């Protein structure tokens, strides 16, 4: 369980304050395409980190759940091209889309509730790929390979959603809210039981907890988190297509979570930022065709040097720096 100290809460508040002030210093390109994009993809990676760290199971269906929310909001969007039969205002479409992702998460949990390790990976991967292929073949609802376009998002205080400042601050608000939600949930009775199940499901069952129900509920919560990310990603891309929720998108979210570090919710956003920077600038440095090679090399390097990701490396580095002054004081006392 994460018990944040006063210093950690102050560091978190300072980080949020810095992010709030970034529009004063950075151009719109960095606000939208680097930090804004990293935050919305980080929300999806956060849902995976939540399941992996606190539930003890890695799900590859999180991109699918984000896609469920993305397609739901696209089918209900009043600006969609082509316009669907369920068109409604964005303020109604967005919560319904997140609800759809939450229900889909519960369904994935019910399907995978009795699987573990490699079997869980395979069944969630099969669900993710199957949903992408179904979206590609379905013309009536998902519009096939071309997908649904012109999903521009709602106006906020008279400003278009895709205005750089609007998108950035909404992405920041959602990212911080989901981050704090995870930190809160893991300290509730439900979160404590979920971590007990992670450590030993047999012991948790022996003292009367319904292991299967807690697992399903955790998948539903992860679907809720991924749903918000999926809605914002759809607004960022101005639409959704099967390729945006396909195999590579699934692997990309996994890479973000792993390189950032599965040991803390903040790792999801660190990994998403690293991945976004590489995805944005790698093509101009080494060529677009070699991006997969670059991300593979970075992934292997981080995993080999720091199996718990960048967050784990930073935590160990901070601990080492903190111990150095203490060792100096101890030597002075000894002398």
XYZ file of C-alpha atoms in Angstrom:
335
model
C 0.000 0.000 0.000
C 1.181 3.499 -0.788
C 1.383 5.722 2.287
C 2.512 9.097 1.033
C 4.511 11.173 3.475
C 4.128 14.914 3.937
C 7.220 15.409 1.781
C 5.709 13.301 -1.011
C 2.412 15.202 -0.873
C 4.323 18.487 -1.044
C 6.315 17.163 -4.006
C 3.071 16.139 -5.721
C 1.547 19.566 -5.117
C 4.705 21.221 -6.442
C 4.577 19.025 -9.558
C 0.957 19.967 -10.206
C 1.801 23.644 -9.710
C 4.593 23.356 -12.288
C 2.251 21.687 -14.769
C -0.341 24.399 -14.198
C 2.248 27.059 -15.017
C 3.674 25.397 -18.149
C 1.402 27.370 -20.540
C 3.273 30.493 -19.437
C 6.564 29.137 -20.777
C 5.910 26.568 -23.495
C 4.500 26.924 -27.021
C 1.202 25.288 -27.924
C 2.935 22.403 -29.703
C 4.519 21.227 -26.470
C 1.357 21.775 -24.461
C -0.877 19.711 -26.757
C 1.332 17.224 -28.567
C 3.800 16.425 -25.800
C 2.420 17.059 -22.317
C -1.295 16.929 -23.154
C -0.910 13.779 -25.229
C 1.307 12.161 -22.579
C -1.283 12.821 -19.888
C -4.234 11.307 -21.770
C -2.254 8.203 -22.762
C -0.864 8.108 -19.243
C -4.406 7.775 -17.906
C -4.837 4.560 -19.928
C -1.441 3.313 -18.739
C -2.504 4.191 -15.180
C -5.395 1.739 -15.433
C -2.899 -1.003 -16.306
C -0.556 0.035 -13.482
C -3.432 -0.076 -11.003
C -4.282 -3.657 -11.939
C -0.668 -4.801 -12.113
C 0.616 -3.254 -8.892
C -2.364 -3.539 -6.586
C -4.198 -6.493 -8.100
C -1.187 -8.510 -9.165
C -2.376 -9.145 -12.727
C -1.316 -7.503 -15.983
C -4.183 -6.905 -18.400
C -3.606 -6.192 -22.078
C -7.246 -5.210 -22.559
C -6.883 -1.624 -21.327
C -6.530 -0.166 -24.812
C -9.682 -2.051 -25.771
C -11.541 -0.472 -22.838
C -10.292 2.956 -23.879
C -11.502 2.103 -27.384
C -14.946 1.171 -26.079
C -15.249 4.644 -24.542
C -13.793 6.242 -27.667
C -16.197 4.518 -30.030
C -19.123 5.148 -27.675
C -18.507 8.899 -27.509
C -17.904 8.961 -31.279
C -21.193 7.205 -32.049
C -23.061 9.632 -29.806
C -21.163 12.804 -30.770
C -23.323 15.543 -32.330
C -20.494 16.509 -34.715
C -19.587 13.002 -35.913
C -19.025 12.233 -39.585
C -21.023 10.227 -40.424
C -23.616 11.254 -37.870
C -24.962 8.332 -35.868
C -28.586 7.642 -34.886
C -27.804 8.155 -31.188
C -26.408 11.686 -31.516
C -26.693 13.732 -28.325
C -24.870 16.623 -26.663
C -21.319 15.953 -25.531
C -22.164 16.510 -21.860
C -24.421 13.446 -22.039
C -22.248 11.389 -24.411
C -19.069 11.608 -22.315
C -20.396 10.061 -19.064
C -22.249 7.391 -21.043
C -19.030 6.530 -22.852
C -17.137 6.197 -19.567
C -19.984 4.052 -18.210
C -19.677 1.799 -21.272
C -15.950 1.360 -20.591
C -16.665 0.573 -16.932
C -19.191 -2.112 -17.869
C -16.794 -3.489 -20.472
C -14.103 -3.645 -17.798
C -16.404 -5.656 -15.539
C -17.155 -8.037 -18.426
C -13.427 -8.512 -19.084
C -13.001 -9.200 -15.375
C -15.731 -11.839 -15.419
C -14.111 -13.541 -18.405
C -10.586 -13.450 -16.968
C -11.400 -13.823 -13.273
C -10.038 -17.359 -12.973
C -6.934 -16.893 -15.124
C -3.428 -16.008 -13.973
C -0.099 -14.869 -15.410
C 0.473 -15.914 -19.030
C -3.109 -17.157 -19.404
C -4.448 -13.782 -18.257
C -2.138 -12.020 -20.693
C -3.280 -14.202 -23.568
C -7.003 -13.937 -22.913
C -6.921 -10.151 -22.454
C -4.744 -9.790 -25.562
C -7.214 -11.938 -27.498
C -10.078 -9.714 -26.348
C -8.200 -6.564 -27.365
C -7.280 -7.853 -30.811
C -10.742 -9.327 -31.315
C -12.420 -6.017 -30.543
C -10.137 -4.191 -32.985
C -10.886 -6.688 -35.755
C -14.602 -6.503 -35.016
C -14.519 -2.694 -35.245
C -12.673 -2.970 -38.547
C -15.239 -5.359 -40.041
C -18.375 -3.683 -38.695
C -19.737 -0.990 -40.996
C -23.103 -0.263 -39.396
C -21.888 0.967 -36.007
C -18.099 1.310 -36.161
C -17.824 2.461 -39.802
C -15.200 -0.160 -40.608
C -11.622 0.673 -41.463
C -12.242 4.424 -41.857
C -13.756 4.808 -38.405
C -15.673 7.856 -37.198
C -14.318 11.367 -37.776
C -14.806 14.954 -36.610
C -15.091 14.169 -32.887
C -13.992 17.622 -31.776
C -15.264 17.622 -28.194
C -17.538 20.062 -26.388
C -17.126 23.776 -26.029
C -15.995 24.877 -22.578
C -16.843 28.424 -21.491
C -17.402 29.310 -25.124
C -14.012 28.018 -26.238
C -13.526 24.997 -28.535
C -12.251 21.907 -26.771
C -9.284 21.655 -29.109
C -8.028 25.099 -28.190
C -4.543 24.366 -26.794
C -5.148 25.769 -23.319
C -8.556 24.097 -22.993
C -7.305 20.670 -24.056
C -4.178 20.935 -21.892
C -5.975 21.925 -18.709
C -8.756 19.377 -19.185
C -6.154 16.651 -19.778
C -4.280 17.799 -16.668
C -7.465 17.845 -14.597
C -8.458 14.335 -15.650
C -4.927 12.978 -15.136
C -4.629 14.435 -11.635
C -8.148 13.260 -10.731
C -7.458 9.675 -11.842
C -4.088 9.705 -10.079
C -5.655 10.856 -6.804
C -8.510 8.384 -7.262
C -6.060 5.485 -7.384
C -4.181 6.763 -4.331
C -7.485 7.032 -2.468
C -8.896 3.666 -3.531
C -5.831 1.686 -2.491
C -6.219 3.010 1.067
C -9.893 2.078 1.344
C -11.067 -1.332 2.639
C -11.610 -2.434 -0.952
C -8.057 -1.477 -1.913
C -6.573 -3.185 1.144
C -8.470 -6.384 0.394
C -7.361 -6.222 -3.245
C -3.732 -6.029 -2.130
C -4.292 -8.905 0.287
C -5.667 -10.952 -2.613
C -2.587 -10.007 -4.632
C -0.326 -11.317 -1.880
C -2.316 -14.510 -1.243
C -5.764 -15.085 -2.673
C -6.143 -18.301 -0.678
C -5.626 -16.527 2.629
C -8.033 -13.773 1.628
C -10.651 -16.361 0.672
C -10.038 -18.268 3.908
C -10.981 -15.257 6.039
C -14.208 -14.735 4.105
C -13.498 -12.352 1.244
C -15.032 -13.016 -2.169
C -11.887 -13.029 -4.272
C -13.641 -13.228 -7.639
C -15.933 -10.279 -6.921
C -13.028 -8.079 -5.864
C -11.123 -8.965 -9.019
C -14.121 -8.110 -11.209
C -14.635 -4.822 -9.355
C -10.970 -3.923 -9.878
C -11.320 -4.525 -13.619
C -14.426 -2.330 -13.645
C -12.541 0.474 -11.880
C -9.668 0.087 -14.327
C -12.213 0.335 -17.147
C -13.544 3.555 -15.623
C -10.033 5.042 -15.594
C -9.209 3.824 -19.105
C -12.555 5.178 -20.325
C -11.621 8.746 -19.467
C -8.351 8.298 -21.287
C -10.148 6.835 -24.294
C -12.547 9.772 -24.540
C -9.729 12.324 -24.431
C -7.621 10.358 -26.920
C -10.574 10.381 -29.319
C -10.866 14.157 -28.945
C -7.117 14.528 -29.450
C -7.177 12.448 -32.651
C -10.456 14.110 -33.796
C -11.912 10.638 -34.292
C -11.249 6.951 -33.847
C -10.301 4.068 -36.137
C -9.614 0.371 -35.543
C -5.874 0.971 -35.963
C -5.880 3.338 -32.986
C -6.925 0.465 -30.695
C -5.064 -2.335 -32.489
C -2.174 -4.544 -31.426
C 0.513 -1.865 -31.601
C -1.562 0.559 -29.522
C -2.003 -2.211 -26.929
C 1.726 -2.871 -26.822
C 2.472 0.862 -26.635
C 0.405 1.256 -23.450
C 2.186 -1.729 -21.911
C 5.557 -0.194 -22.793
C 4.551 3.127 -21.210
C 3.568 1.419 -17.961
C 6.691 -0.746 -17.775
C 9.323 1.875 -18.617
C 7.704 4.349 -16.241
C 7.492 1.779 -13.464
C 4.655 -0.451 -12.309
C 5.451 0.204 -8.654
C 3.691 3.577 -8.403
C 0.795 5.293 -10.241
C 3.082 8.166 -11.208
C 5.147 5.735 -13.283
C 2.372 5.518 -15.878
C 2.682 9.230 -16.658
C 6.486 9.178 -16.625
C 6.471 6.324 -19.116
C 3.849 8.021 -21.279
C 5.923 11.210 -21.403
C 9.088 9.325 -22.380
C 7.234 7.394 -25.064
C 5.548 10.533 -26.420
C 8.826 12.436 -26.690
C 10.453 9.549 -28.549
C 7.436 9.058 -30.803
C 7.398 12.759 -31.677
C 11.072 13.390 -32.349
C 12.528 9.990 -33.255
C 11.429 10.176 -36.890
C 13.421 13.369 -37.442
C 16.509 11.874 -35.780
C 16.725 8.257 -36.943
C 13.847 7.999 -39.412
C 10.267 6.847 -38.950
C 11.015 3.293 -40.076
C 13.456 2.809 -37.204
C 11.221 4.072 -34.424
C 10.340 0.542 -33.325
C 14.054 -0.243 -33.043
C 14.612 2.831 -30.871
C 11.713 2.126 -28.540
C 12.816 -1.506 -28.301
C 16.373 -0.535 -27.343
C 15.153 1.993 -24.752
C 12.695 -0.554 -23.356
C 15.383 -3.242 -22.999
C 17.859 -0.799 -21.468
C 15.411 0.384 -18.824
C 14.215 -3.120 -17.993
C 17.785 -4.439 -17.674
C 19.171 -1.492 -15.706
C 16.066 -0.862 -13.601
C 13.452 -3.644 -13.647
C 11.049 -1.405 -11.728
C 11.294 1.333 -14.364
C 12.277 4.974 -14.221
C 10.226 5.530 -11.067
C 12.122 2.765 -9.258
C 15.469 4.120 -10.438
C 14.564 7.615 -9.252
C 13.431 6.258 -5.901
C 16.715 4.388 -5.369
C 18.735 7.401 -6.489
C 16.888 9.675 -4.076
C 17.421 7.205 -1.236
C 21.144 6.976 -2.035
C 21.527 10.755 -2.096
C 19.652 11.027 1.197
C 21.886 8.453 2.873
C 25.121 10.118 1.746
C 24.878 13.116 4.121
C 23.903 10.769 6.951
C 27.019 8.639 6.395
C 29.130 11.808 6.463
C 27.611 12.825 9.793
C 28.227 9.340 11.213
C 31.918 9.488 10.215
C 32.302 12.887 11.873
C 30.764 11.560 15.087
C 33.055 8.518 15.011
C 36.155 10.628 14.520
